[in-house]
Amino acid sequence: MTLAEVAAAVSGALHTAGSDTPETVVSGTVDTDSRNLGAGDIFVAKPGEVTDGHRFVAGAAEAGVVLAIVEHTVEADVTQIVVADAVAALADLAREVVARVRAAGDLRVVGITGSNGKTTTKNMLARILQDEGETVAPRASYNNEVGAPLTMLRVTETTRYLVSEFGADAPGKIARLAGLVTPDVGVVLMVGLAHAGGFGGVEATLKAKTELVEAVRPGGVVVLNADDARVASMATVAAARDLTVRWFGHRTTADVRADDVEVTASGTISEITVDGEPHALRLQVLGAHHVMNALAAITAAGVLGVPAADAIARLETLEIAERWRMQPLGSDRVRIINDAYNASPDSMAAALRTLAQITEPGQRKVAVLGAMSELGDQAGEEHDRVGLLAVRLRYERIVVIGADARRLFISAIGEGSWDGEAVFFETADEAYGYLMGELRDGDRVLVKSSNVAGLRHLGDRLGESFS
């Protein structure tokens, strides 16, 4: 795009520098982190909670950045476009770029949302599609008002598939993000309690997740979880918009369904049926809950024309869903399962059950647990449930970390883990010292918490210690 076209797309005022003119063409990477940029790239100077991107414009210019999108001019030798809101400008630019690529080629867009499983399903679908053509998908969990547009801005004239992950902590955010690309296919995984505090309850979460169905373009397809009654209710919205619905799940009515799920220490096995045709699915990824994510990915890929056998073969090459998501670390002597990138009541329960399933007689189950965030008024009750579940699954050690998770510890003691089975520590360092003295050969250890609790780093540390 020319500088003038970029300025028009973001409704900004162009201030050229050096030999640049409004007709100068730019085509580099776009990012809000100047450390990721170099010659020919574009820096969006976003004000942040910790620092202000405008402080780094001059440094970005020295690194070769050719354009800075700013909220006020900065003393730097680089062309700048001044906008009212840098984050809004990022979204506007993403909308324009995706529209241009779509108009020029055969780009297909898939949007994914759900209270749990978005990142795993995104990675699974991207793995399937990358063998079909150039595929752009989010790095890590780039699913918010900054990460989603940055992903969209990675498409090129040769991109065939864009997989977008849409997260939200308040109503209207999915509508805004999905509205940037109007997906051809919308995938809704589940409606649970993740971020319920921000939404004001699970029914408000349902309404927010339905925004993706409402954003799918006319003639598009929605892929819905047949096992989740709230997700299934979105079929009414899809019908009103004349969208095709494809179903996945364990129900016999699902277009893509799973039966006979078996979780082992080396992966997850299931028999699946795709439009009446049986297939074996052998994932290296741990956890019965990941079968549902695989079903969603296979269903979406099928909508895009990928045969089920091809989709399954590609999924079976995935070793982990994502770093810090049911990631096996350590060794056969002491196995660490680091699943501490995110946590909700549903994912916490699924992870606890998975470790219980893969622990053999004579081995101990150890749960290292931190707080689940953004649960609002339901936080106390949901932490109680996790404590009770860990005891009922007969975890030999329950290690609880952080003041926000203390109620989980108290609940476990109340359920019967009062003779040293459950212990509490204020910090991860204290817990690490305890675990290094407590863990022994044959132990199987789950590390699980929300991202803000920071236990993923404890999981890495334990994995390194027992590797």
Short mmCIF file of C-alpha atoms in Angstrom, two decimals:
data_model
loop_
_atom_site.label_atom_id
_atom_site.label_comp_id
_atom_site.label_asym_id
_atom_site.label_seq_id
_atom_site.Cartn_x
_atom_site.Cartn_y
_atom_site.Cartn_z
CA MET A 1 0.00 0.00 0.00
CA THR A 2 1.13 3.57 -0.52
CA LEU A 3 1.57 5.82 2.49
CA ALA A 4 -1.48 7.76 1.36
CA GLU A 5 -3.54 4.54 1.25
CA VAL A 6 -2.39 3.56 4.73
CA ALA A 7 -3.27 7.02 6.06
CA ALA A 8 -6.72 6.81 4.47
CA ALA A 9 -7.32 3.32 5.90
CA VAL A 10 -6.53 4.45 9.45
CA SER A 11 -8.10 7.92 9.13
CA GLY A 12 -4.78 9.55 9.98
CA ALA A 13 -2.72 12.59 9.03
CA LEU A 14 0.41 11.76 7.04
CA HIS A 15 3.72 13.46 7.91
CA THR A 16 6.43 12.31 5.50
CA ALA A 17 10.14 12.30 6.25
CA GLY A 18 13.24 12.13 4.08
CA SER A 19 12.51 11.26 0.46
CA ASP A 20 9.09 9.72 1.20
CA THR A 21 6.02 10.97 -0.65
CA PRO A 22 2.36 10.02 -0.29
CA GLU A 23 2.91 7.55 -3.15
CA THR A 24 5.79 5.71 -1.46
CA VAL A 25 4.89 2.03 -1.12
CA VAL A 26 5.28 0.17 2.19
CA SER A 27 4.92 -3.59 2.58
CA GLY A 28 6.75 -4.66 5.74
CA THR A 29 5.75 -6.40 8.93
CA VAL A 30 3.43 -4.50 11.30
CA ASP A 31 3.93 -4.77 15.06
CA THR A 32 3.42 -2.89 18.33
CA ASP A 33 6.74 -4.19 19.71
CA SER A 34 9.67 -2.33 18.15
CA ARG A 35 12.02 -5.18 19.11
CA ASN A 36 10.34 -7.39 16.49
CA LEU A 37 10.87 -4.92 13.64
CA GLY A 38 13.61 -4.06 11.18
CA ALA A 39 14.23 -2.62 7.74
CA GLY A 40 11.06 -1.78 5.81
CA ASP A 41 8.67 -2.50 8.68
CA ILE A 42 5.83 -0.52 10.28
CA PHE A 43 5.68 0.36 13.98
CA VAL A 44 2.40 1.07 15.75
CA ALA A 45 3.23 3.17 18.82
CA LYS A 46 0.60 1.97 21.26
CA PRO A 47 0.35 3.51 24.72
CA GLY A 48 0.46 0.73 27.32
CA GLU A 49 -0.05 0.10 31.01
CA VAL A 50 3.68 -0.25 31.67
CA THR A 51 5.26 1.95 29.02
CA ASP A 52 4.39 4.07 25.98
CA GLY A 53 5.27 2.94 22.47
CA HIS A 54 6.03 6.53 21.47
CA ARG A 55 9.24 6.28 23.52
CA PHE A 56 10.56 3.71 21.06
CA VAL A 57 9.80 5.40 17.74
CA ALA A 58 13.29 6.87 17.36
CA GLY A 59 14.91 3.52 18.11
CA ALA A 60 12.61 1.80 15.64
CA ALA A 61 13.62 4.35 13.00
CA GLU A 62 17.28 3.59 13.62
CA ALA A 63 16.48 -0.11 13.14
CA GLY A 64 15.08 0.63 9.68
CA VAL A 65 11.36 1.02 10.30
CA VAL A 66 9.89 3.11 7.46
CA LEU A 67 6.58 4.14 9.03
CA ALA A 68 5.32 4.83 12.54
CA ILE A 69 1.62 5.05 13.32
CA VAL A 70 1.41 7.38 16.32
CA GLU A 71 -1.08 9.31 18.44
CA HIS A 72 1.14 12.41 18.35
CA THR A 73 4.20 13.31 16.34
CA VAL A 74 7.56 12.21 17.73
CA GLU A 75 11.01 13.68 17.20
CA ALA A 76 12.38 10.95 14.93
CA ASP A 77 13.63 10.64 11.35
CA VAL A 78 10.76 8.49 10.10
CA THR A 79 7.47 9.05 8.29
CA GLN A 80 4.57 9.17 10.73
CA ILE A 81 0.80 8.88 10.49
CA VAL A 82 -0.99 10.56 13.40
CA VAL A 83 -4.22 8.90 14.51
CA ALA A 84 -6.67 9.42 17.34
CA ASP A 85 -6.27 5.86 18.68
CA ALA A 86 -3.37 3.59 17.74
CA VAL A 87 -5.19 0.36 18.65
CA ALA A 88 -8.22 1.37 16.59
CA ALA A 89 -5.88 2.27 13.71
CA LEU A 90 -4.30 -1.19 13.95
CA ALA A 91 -7.75 -2.74 13.54
CA ASP A 92 -8.64 -0.45 10.65
CA LEU A 93 -5.43 -1.34 8.84
CA ALA A 94 -6.05 -5.06 9.39
CA ARG A 95 -9.57 -4.74 7.97
CA GLU A 96 -8.24 -3.00 4.86
CA VAL A 97 -5.39 -5.46 4.27
CA VAL A 98 -7.59 -8.55 4.62
CA ALA A 99 -10.21 -7.02 2.32
CA ARG A 100 -7.57 -6.31 -0.34
CA VAL A 101 -6.12 -9.81 -0.15
CA ARG A 102 -9.59 -11.31 -0.32
CA ALA A 103 -10.49 -9.25 -3.36
CA ALA A 104 -7.27 -10.21 -5.13
CA GLY A 105 -7.19 -13.93 -4.40
CA ASP A 106 -8.82 -16.94 -2.78
CA LEU A 107 -8.40 -16.19 0.91
CA ARG A 108 -10.66 -18.17 3.27
CA VAL A 109 -11.08 -17.00 6.86
CA VAL A 110 -11.92 -19.15 9.89
CA GLY A 111 -12.82 -17.59 13.24
CA ILE A 112 -12.61 -19.61 16.47
CA THR A 113 -14.00 -18.76 19.89
CA GLY A 114 -15.01 -20.54 23.08
CA SER A 115 -14.40 -20.40 26.80
CA ASN A 116 -11.72 -23.11 26.52
CA GLY A 117 -9.73 -24.76 23.75
CA LYS A 118 -9.31 -21.84 21.33
CA THR A 119 -5.54 -21.95 21.07
CA THR A 120 -5.34 -25.75 20.81
CA THR A 121 -8.04 -25.86 18.14
CA LYS A 122 -6.35 -23.00 16.27
CA ASN A 123 -3.06 -24.89 16.26
CA MET A 124 -4.74 -28.11 15.16
CA LEU A 125 -6.59 -26.43 12.31
CA ALA A 126 -3.48 -24.55 11.20
CA ARG A 127 -1.54 -27.83 11.14
CA ILE A 128 -4.19 -29.36 8.88
CA LEU A 129 -4.43 -26.38 6.54
CA GLN A 130 -0.72 -25.63 6.14
CA ASP A 131 -0.38 -28.66 3.85
CA GLU A 132 -3.15 -27.25 1.66
CA GLY A 133 -1.67 -23.80 1.16
CA GLU A 134 -0.11 -20.78 2.87
CA THR A 135 -1.77 -20.46 6.26
CA VAL A 136 -1.62 -17.59 8.74
CA ALA A 137 -2.61 -18.31 12.35
CA PRO A 138 -1.99 -16.52 15.67
CA ARG A 139 1.25 -16.95 17.53
CA ALA A 140 0.58 -18.17 21.08
CA SER A 141 -2.76 -16.65 22.15
CA TYR A 142 -2.90 -13.57 19.93
CA ASN A 143 -6.65 -13.23 20.28
CA ASN A 144 -7.36 -9.76 21.70
CA GLU A 145 -7.77 -6.26 20.26
CA VAL A 146 -4.04 -6.10 19.53
CA GLY A 147 -3.07 -9.70 18.85
CA ALA A 148 -5.92 -10.51 16.46
CA PRO A 149 -5.24 -7.56 14.09
CA LEU A 150 -1.49 -8.26 14.19
CA THR A 151 -2.22 -11.80 13.01
CA MET A 152 -4.53 -10.54 10.26
CA LEU A 153 -1.80 -8.17 9.07
CA ARG A 154 0.49 -11.13 8.32
CA VAL A 155 -1.59 -12.20 5.31
CA THR A 156 -0.07 -11.75 1.85
CA GLU A 157 -1.34 -12.02 -1.70
CA THR A 158 -0.46 -15.73 -1.59
CA THR A 159 -2.16 -16.55 1.72
CA ARG A 160 -4.90 -19.12 1.26
CA TYR A 161 -6.15 -19.49 4.85
CA LEU A 162 -6.38 -17.09 7.78
CA VAL A 163 -7.23 -18.72 11.11
CA SER A 164 -8.27 -16.12 13.67
CA GLU A 165 -8.72 -16.78 17.37
CA PHE A 166 -11.17 -14.48 19.15
CA GLY A 167 -11.02 -14.04 22.90
CA ALA A 168 -12.93 -11.50 24.92
CA ASP A 169 -13.38 -10.37 28.49
CA ALA A 170 -16.41 -8.17 27.88
CA PRO A 171 -19.43 -7.97 25.55
CA GLY A 172 -18.90 -6.57 22.07
CA LYS A 173 -15.22 -7.47 21.68
CA ILE A 174 -15.74 -10.58 19.57
CA ALA A 175 -18.17 -8.66 17.37
CA ARG A 176 -15.53 -5.99 16.76
CA LEU A 177 -12.70 -8.42 16.09
CA ALA A 178 -14.68 -10.83 13.91
CA GLY A 179 -16.22 -7.87 12.12
CA LEU A 180 -12.76 -6.99 10.80
CA VAL A 181 -12.69 -10.13 8.65
CA THR A 182 -16.30 -11.47 8.45
CA PRO A 183 -15.24 -15.15 8.61
CA ASP A 184 -16.30 -17.74 6.05
CA VAL A 185 -16.36 -20.32 8.85
CA GLY A 186 -17.10 -19.68 12.52
CA VAL A 187 -16.21 -22.28 15.17
CA VAL A 188 -17.70 -22.14 18.68
CA LEU A 189 -16.16 -24.65 21.08
CA MET A 190 -17.95 -24.19 24.38
CA VAL A 191 -19.54 -21.68 26.72
CA GLY A 192 -18.18 -21.99 30.24
CA LEU A 193 -17.11 -19.89 33.19
CA ALA A 194 -13.81 -18.62 31.77
CA HIS A 195 -13.89 -14.78 32.01
CA ALA A 196 -17.41 -14.98 33.46
CA GLY A 197 -16.47 -12.24 35.90
CA GLY A 198 -15.87 -9.79 33.08
CA PHE A 199 -19.06 -10.75 31.28
CA GLY A 200 -21.27 -10.77 34.35
CA GLY A 201 -22.20 -14.46 34.27
CA VAL A 202 -22.41 -17.46 31.97
CA GLU A 203 -25.53 -16.25 30.13
CA ALA A 204 -23.77 -13.03 29.25
CA THR A 205 -20.83 -15.15 28.09
CA LEU A 206 -23.21 -17.04 25.81
CA LYS A 207 -24.40 -13.80 24.27
CA ALA A 208 -20.83 -12.65 23.73
CA LYS A 209 -19.73 -15.91 22.07
CA THR A 210 -22.79 -15.76 19.82
CA GLU A 211 -21.30 -12.60 18.33
CA LEU A 212 -19.04 -14.81 16.20
CA VAL A 213 -22.05 -16.55 14.62
CA GLU A 214 -23.54 -13.14 13.92
CA ALA A 215 -20.31 -12.04 12.21
CA VAL A 216 -20.00 -14.96 9.74
CA ARG A 217 -20.53 -13.75 6.19
CA PRO A 218 -23.72 -14.61 4.27
CA GLY A 219 -23.54 -18.10 2.85
CA GLY A 220 -20.98 -19.11 5.46
CA VAL A 221 -20.80 -22.08 7.82
CA VAL A 222 -20.80 -22.33 11.60
CA VAL A 223 -19.22 -25.29 13.37
CA LEU A 224 -20.95 -25.90 16.71
CA ASN A 225 -20.43 -28.20 19.70
CA ALA A 226 -23.39 -30.59 19.81
CA ASP A 227 -22.62 -31.53 23.44
CA ASP A 228 -22.89 -27.99 24.82
CA ALA A 229 -26.52 -26.88 25.11
CA ARG A 230 -25.59 -23.20 25.11
CA VAL A 231 -23.50 -23.55 21.97
CA ALA A 232 -26.20 -25.67 20.34
CA SER A 233 -28.69 -22.86 20.94
CA MET A 234 -26.68 -20.73 18.50
CA ALA A 235 -28.12 -22.81 15.67
CA THR A 236 -31.24 -20.64 15.89
CA VAL A 237 -29.15 -17.54 15.20
CA ALA A 238 -27.40 -19.34 12.34
CA ALA A 239 -30.72 -20.38 10.81
CA ALA A 240 -32.05 -16.83 11.00
CA ARG A 241 -28.98 -15.70 9.04
CA ASP A 242 -29.26 -18.60 6.55
CA LEU A 243 -25.92 -20.10 7.59
CA THR A 244 -25.09 -23.78 7.31
CA VAL A 245 -24.46 -25.58 10.61
CA ARG A 246 -21.99 -28.45 11.03
CA TRP A 247 -21.93 -30.29 14.34
CA PHE A 248 -19.12 -31.96 16.30
CA GLY A 249 -19.16 -33.81 19.61
CA HIS A 250 -19.97 -37.16 21.20
CA ARG A 251 -23.69 -37.13 20.39
CA THR A 252 -24.84 -39.53 17.71
CA THR A 253 -26.42 -36.61 15.85
CA ALA A 254 -23.04 -34.90 15.34
CA ASP A 255 -21.63 -34.78 11.82
CA VAL A 256 -18.18 -35.46 13.28
CA ARG A 257 -18.29 -37.46 16.50
CA ALA A 258 -15.99 -39.39 18.83
CA ASP A 259 -16.46 -42.66 20.69
CA ASP A 260 -14.31 -44.84 22.95
CA VAL A 261 -11.85 -42.20 24.08
CA GLU A 262 -8.80 -43.61 25.86
CA VAL A 263 -6.12 -41.50 27.51
CA THR A 264 -2.65 -42.98 27.93
CA ALA A 265 0.72 -41.61 28.99
CA SER A 266 1.75 -41.39 25.33
CA GLY A 267 -1.38 -39.74 23.94
CA THR A 268 -5.12 -39.92 23.41
CA ILE A 269 -6.90 -42.52 21.28
CA SER A 270 -10.43 -42.35 19.93
CA GLU A 271 -12.68 -43.80 17.29
CA ILE A 272 -14.32 -41.02 15.31
CA THR A 273 -17.02 -40.95 12.67
CA VAL A 274 -17.11 -38.32 9.94
CA ASP A 275 -20.38 -38.21 8.01
CA GLY A 276 -20.92 -41.90 8.69
CA GLU A 277 -17.37 -43.00 7.85
CA PRO A 278 -15.28 -44.51 10.71
CA HIS A 279 -11.70 -43.41 11.38
CA ALA A 280 -9.12 -44.04 14.12
CA LEU A 281 -7.64 -40.95 15.76
CA ARG A 282 -4.37 -41.30 17.70
CA LEU A 283 -3.27 -37.96 19.10
CA GLN A 284 0.10 -37.46 20.75
CA VAL A 285 -1.55 -34.63 22.72
CA LEU A 286 -2.58 -35.60 26.26
CA GLY A 287 -6.16 -35.27 27.45
CA ALA A 288 -9.61 -36.49 26.53
CA HIS A 289 -10.75 -32.87 26.24
CA HIS A 290 -8.40 -32.39 23.29
CA VAL A 291 -10.41 -34.90 21.28
CA MET A 292 -13.20 -32.32 21.17
CA ASN A 293 -10.76 -29.71 19.89
CA ALA A 294 -9.60 -32.17 17.24
CA LEU A 295 -13.20 -32.83 16.20
CA ALA A 296 -13.77 -29.10 15.78
CA ALA A 297 -10.62 -28.74 13.68
CA ILE A 298 -11.51 -31.73 11.50
CA THR A 299 -15.03 -30.36 10.99
CA ALA A 300 -13.80 -26.90 10.01
CA ALA A 301 -11.18 -28.38 7.70
CA GLY A 302 -13.88 -30.49 6.06
CA VAL A 303 -15.90 -27.36 5.35
CA LEU A 304 -12.82 -26.05 3.52
CA GLY A 305 -12.56 -29.22 1.45
CA VAL A 306 -9.91 -31.20 3.35
CA PRO A 307 -10.69 -34.96 3.43
CA ALA A 308 -11.06 -36.37 6.94
CA ALA A 309 -8.30 -38.95 6.44
CA ASP A 310 -5.83 -36.20 5.51
CA ALA A 311 -6.88 -34.02 8.43
CA ILE A 312 -6.47 -36.91 10.89
CA ALA A 313 -3.06 -37.89 9.54
CA ARG A 314 -1.79 -34.35 9.99
CA LEU A 315 -3.22 -34.00 13.51
CA GLU A 316 -1.42 -37.15 14.55
CA THR A 317 1.92 -35.43 13.89
CA LEU A 318 1.28 -32.77 16.58
CA GLU A 319 3.40 -33.50 19.65
CA ILE A 320 1.93 -30.80 21.91
CA ALA A 321 -0.99 -28.44 21.52
CA GLU A 322 1.07 -25.40 22.58
CA ARG A 323 3.78 -24.60 25.07
CA TRP A 324 2.43 -24.66 28.64
CA ARG A 325 -0.67 -26.58 27.56
CA MET A 326 -0.53 -30.18 28.80
CA GLN A 327 3.16 -30.04 27.92
CA PRO A 328 5.10 -33.12 29.08
CA LEU A 329 8.40 -32.21 30.76
CA GLY A 330 10.83 -33.95 33.09
CA SER A 331 11.44 -37.63 32.38
CA ASP A 332 9.92 -41.06 32.89
CA ARG A 333 11.35 -40.90 36.40
CA VAL A 334 9.34 -37.82 37.39
CA ARG A 335 6.92 -36.61 34.71
CA ILE A 336 5.82 -32.97 34.85
CA ILE A 337 2.70 -31.91 32.91
CA ASN A 338 2.88 -28.13 32.57
CA ASP A 339 -0.61 -26.79 31.83
CA ALA A 340 -0.30 -23.42 33.53
CA TYR A 341 -0.86 -20.99 30.67
CA ASN A 342 -4.55 -20.67 31.40
CA ALA A 343 -7.19 -22.15 33.67
CA SER A 344 -10.95 -22.22 34.06
CA PRO A 345 -13.14 -24.58 36.10
CA ASP A 346 -13.65 -26.79 33.02
CA SER A 347 -9.99 -26.95 31.99
CA MET A 348 -8.84 -27.44 35.58
CA ALA A 349 -11.16 -30.43 35.98
CA ALA A 350 -10.11 -31.86 32.61
CA ALA A 351 -6.41 -31.60 33.48
CA LEU A 352 -6.87 -33.21 36.90
CA ARG A 353 -8.79 -36.10 35.36
CA THR A 354 -6.20 -36.54 32.61
CA LEU A 355 -3.29 -36.90 35.03
CA ALA A 356 -5.35 -39.36 37.08
CA GLN A 357 -5.99 -41.42 33.95
CA ILE A 358 -2.33 -41.67 32.92
CA THR A 359 -0.95 -42.45 36.40
CA GLU A 360 -0.28 -46.15 36.85
CA PRO A 361 -0.53 -48.21 40.06
CA GLY A 362 2.43 -47.51 42.30
CA GLN A 363 2.86 -43.96 40.97
CA ARG A 364 1.77 -40.88 42.93
CA LYS A 365 -0.44 -38.12 41.57
CA VAL A 366 0.75 -34.64 42.56
CA ALA A 367 -1.30 -31.52 41.77
CA VAL A 368 0.47 -28.15 41.87
CA LEU A 369 -2.35 -25.65 41.62
CA GLY A 370 -2.76 -21.88 41.49
CA ALA A 371 -5.67 -19.51 41.13
CA MET A 372 -8.19 -19.35 38.31
CA SER A 373 -8.69 -15.71 37.33
CA GLU A 374 -11.64 -13.66 36.07
CA LEU A 375 -14.38 -15.75 37.68
CA GLY A 376 -16.02 -12.82 39.47
CA ASP A 377 -18.48 -13.72 42.20
CA GLN A 378 -18.16 -17.42 41.37
CA ALA A 379 -14.45 -17.59 42.16
CA GLY A 380 -14.80 -18.94 45.69
CA GLU A 381 -17.26 -21.68 44.84
CA GLU A 382 -15.30 -22.78 41.77
CA HIS A 383 -12.03 -23.01 43.70
CA ASP A 384 -13.90 -25.12 46.26
CA ARG A 385 -14.96 -27.49 43.49
CA VAL A 386 -11.40 -27.93 42.28
CA GLY A 387 -10.17 -28.75 45.77
CA LEU A 388 -12.92 -31.31 46.23
CA LEU A 389 -12.23 -32.90 42.84
CA ALA A 390 -8.51 -33.27 43.53
CA VAL A 391 -9.27 -35.09 46.79
CA ARG A 392 -11.92 -37.30 45.21
CA LEU A 393 -9.49 -38.24 42.42
CA ARG A 394 -7.18 -39.40 45.23
CA TYR A 395 -4.27 -37.08 44.57
CA GLU A 396 -1.56 -38.04 47.01
CA ARG A 397 -0.21 -34.49 47.19
CA ILE A 398 -2.07 -31.22 46.53
CA VAL A 399 0.28 -28.23 46.50
CA VAL A 400 -1.59 -24.91 46.43
CA ILE A 401 0.24 -21.67 45.64
CA GLY A 402 -0.79 -18.03 46.11
CA ALA A 403 -3.25 -16.16 48.29
CA ASP A 404 -5.90 -16.11 45.56
CA ALA A 405 -5.94 -19.94 45.59
CA ARG A 406 -6.00 -20.39 49.36
CA ARG A 407 -9.68 -21.32 49.34
CA LEU A 408 -8.82 -24.31 47.12
CA PHE A 409 -6.39 -25.47 49.82
CA ILE A 410 -8.96 -25.03 52.58
CA SER A 411 -11.54 -26.94 50.56
CA ALA A 412 -9.13 -29.86 50.06
CA ILE A 413 -8.44 -30.00 53.80
CA GLY A 414 -12.16 -29.93 54.51
CA GLU A 415 -12.71 -32.84 52.15
CA GLY A 416 -10.15 -34.96 53.98
CA SER A 417 -6.63 -33.99 52.89
CA TRP A 418 -5.69 -32.86 56.38
CA ASP A 419 -2.81 -35.23 57.14
CA GLY A 420 -0.15 -33.51 55.06
CA GLU A 421 -1.58 -34.40 51.66
CA ALA A 422 -2.52 -30.76 51.00
CA VAL A 423 0.00 -27.97 51.59
CA PHE A 424 -0.07 -24.23 50.93
CA PHE A 425 2.67 -21.79 49.93
CA GLU A 426 2.54 -18.07 49.30
CA THR A 427 5.10 -18.17 46.48
CA ALA A 428 6.26 -20.47 43.68
CA ASP A 429 9.81 -20.37 45.04
CA GLU A 430 8.65 -21.77 48.38
CA ALA A 431 6.68 -24.48 46.59
CA TYR A 432 9.71 -25.36 44.44
CA GLY A 433 11.82 -25.91 47.53
CA TYR A 434 9.16 -28.19 48.99
CA LEU A 435 8.69 -30.15 45.78
CA MET A 436 12.41 -30.74 45.26
CA GLY A 437 12.46 -32.45 48.63
CA GLU A 438 9.13 -34.22 48.24
CA LEU A 439 9.02 -35.60 44.68
CA ARG A 440 10.28 -39.11 44.12
CA ASP A 441 10.66 -41.66 41.36
CA GLY A 442 7.37 -42.54 39.71
CA ASP A 443 5.58 -39.28 40.59
CA ARG A 444 3.31 -37.71 37.98
CA VAL A 445 2.92 -33.97 38.53
CA LEU A 446 0.32 -31.57 37.12
CA VAL A 447 1.12 -27.84 37.25
CA LYS A 448 -2.07 -25.89 36.56
CA SER A 449 -3.19 -22.27 37.03
CA SER A 450 -4.25 -19.17 35.17
CA ASN A 451 -1.53 -17.24 33.40
CA VAL A 452 -1.45 -14.44 35.97
CA ALA A 453 -0.45 -16.90 38.71
CA GLY A 454 2.85 -17.47 36.91
CA LEU A 455 3.09 -21.18 37.65
CA ARG A 456 4.07 -22.00 34.06
CA HIS A 457 7.59 -20.89 34.98
CA LEU A 458 7.53 -23.18 38.01
CA GLY A 459 6.50 -26.01 35.68
CA ASP A 460 9.45 -25.25 33.40
CA ARG A 461 11.78 -25.16 36.39
CA LEU A 462 10.56 -28.53 37.67
CA GLY A 463 10.78 -29.99 34.18
CA GLU A 464 14.40 -28.91 33.89
CA SER A 465 15.24 -30.25 37.35
CA PHE A 466 13.89 -33.70 36.54
CA SER A 467 14.89 -33.92 32.87
#
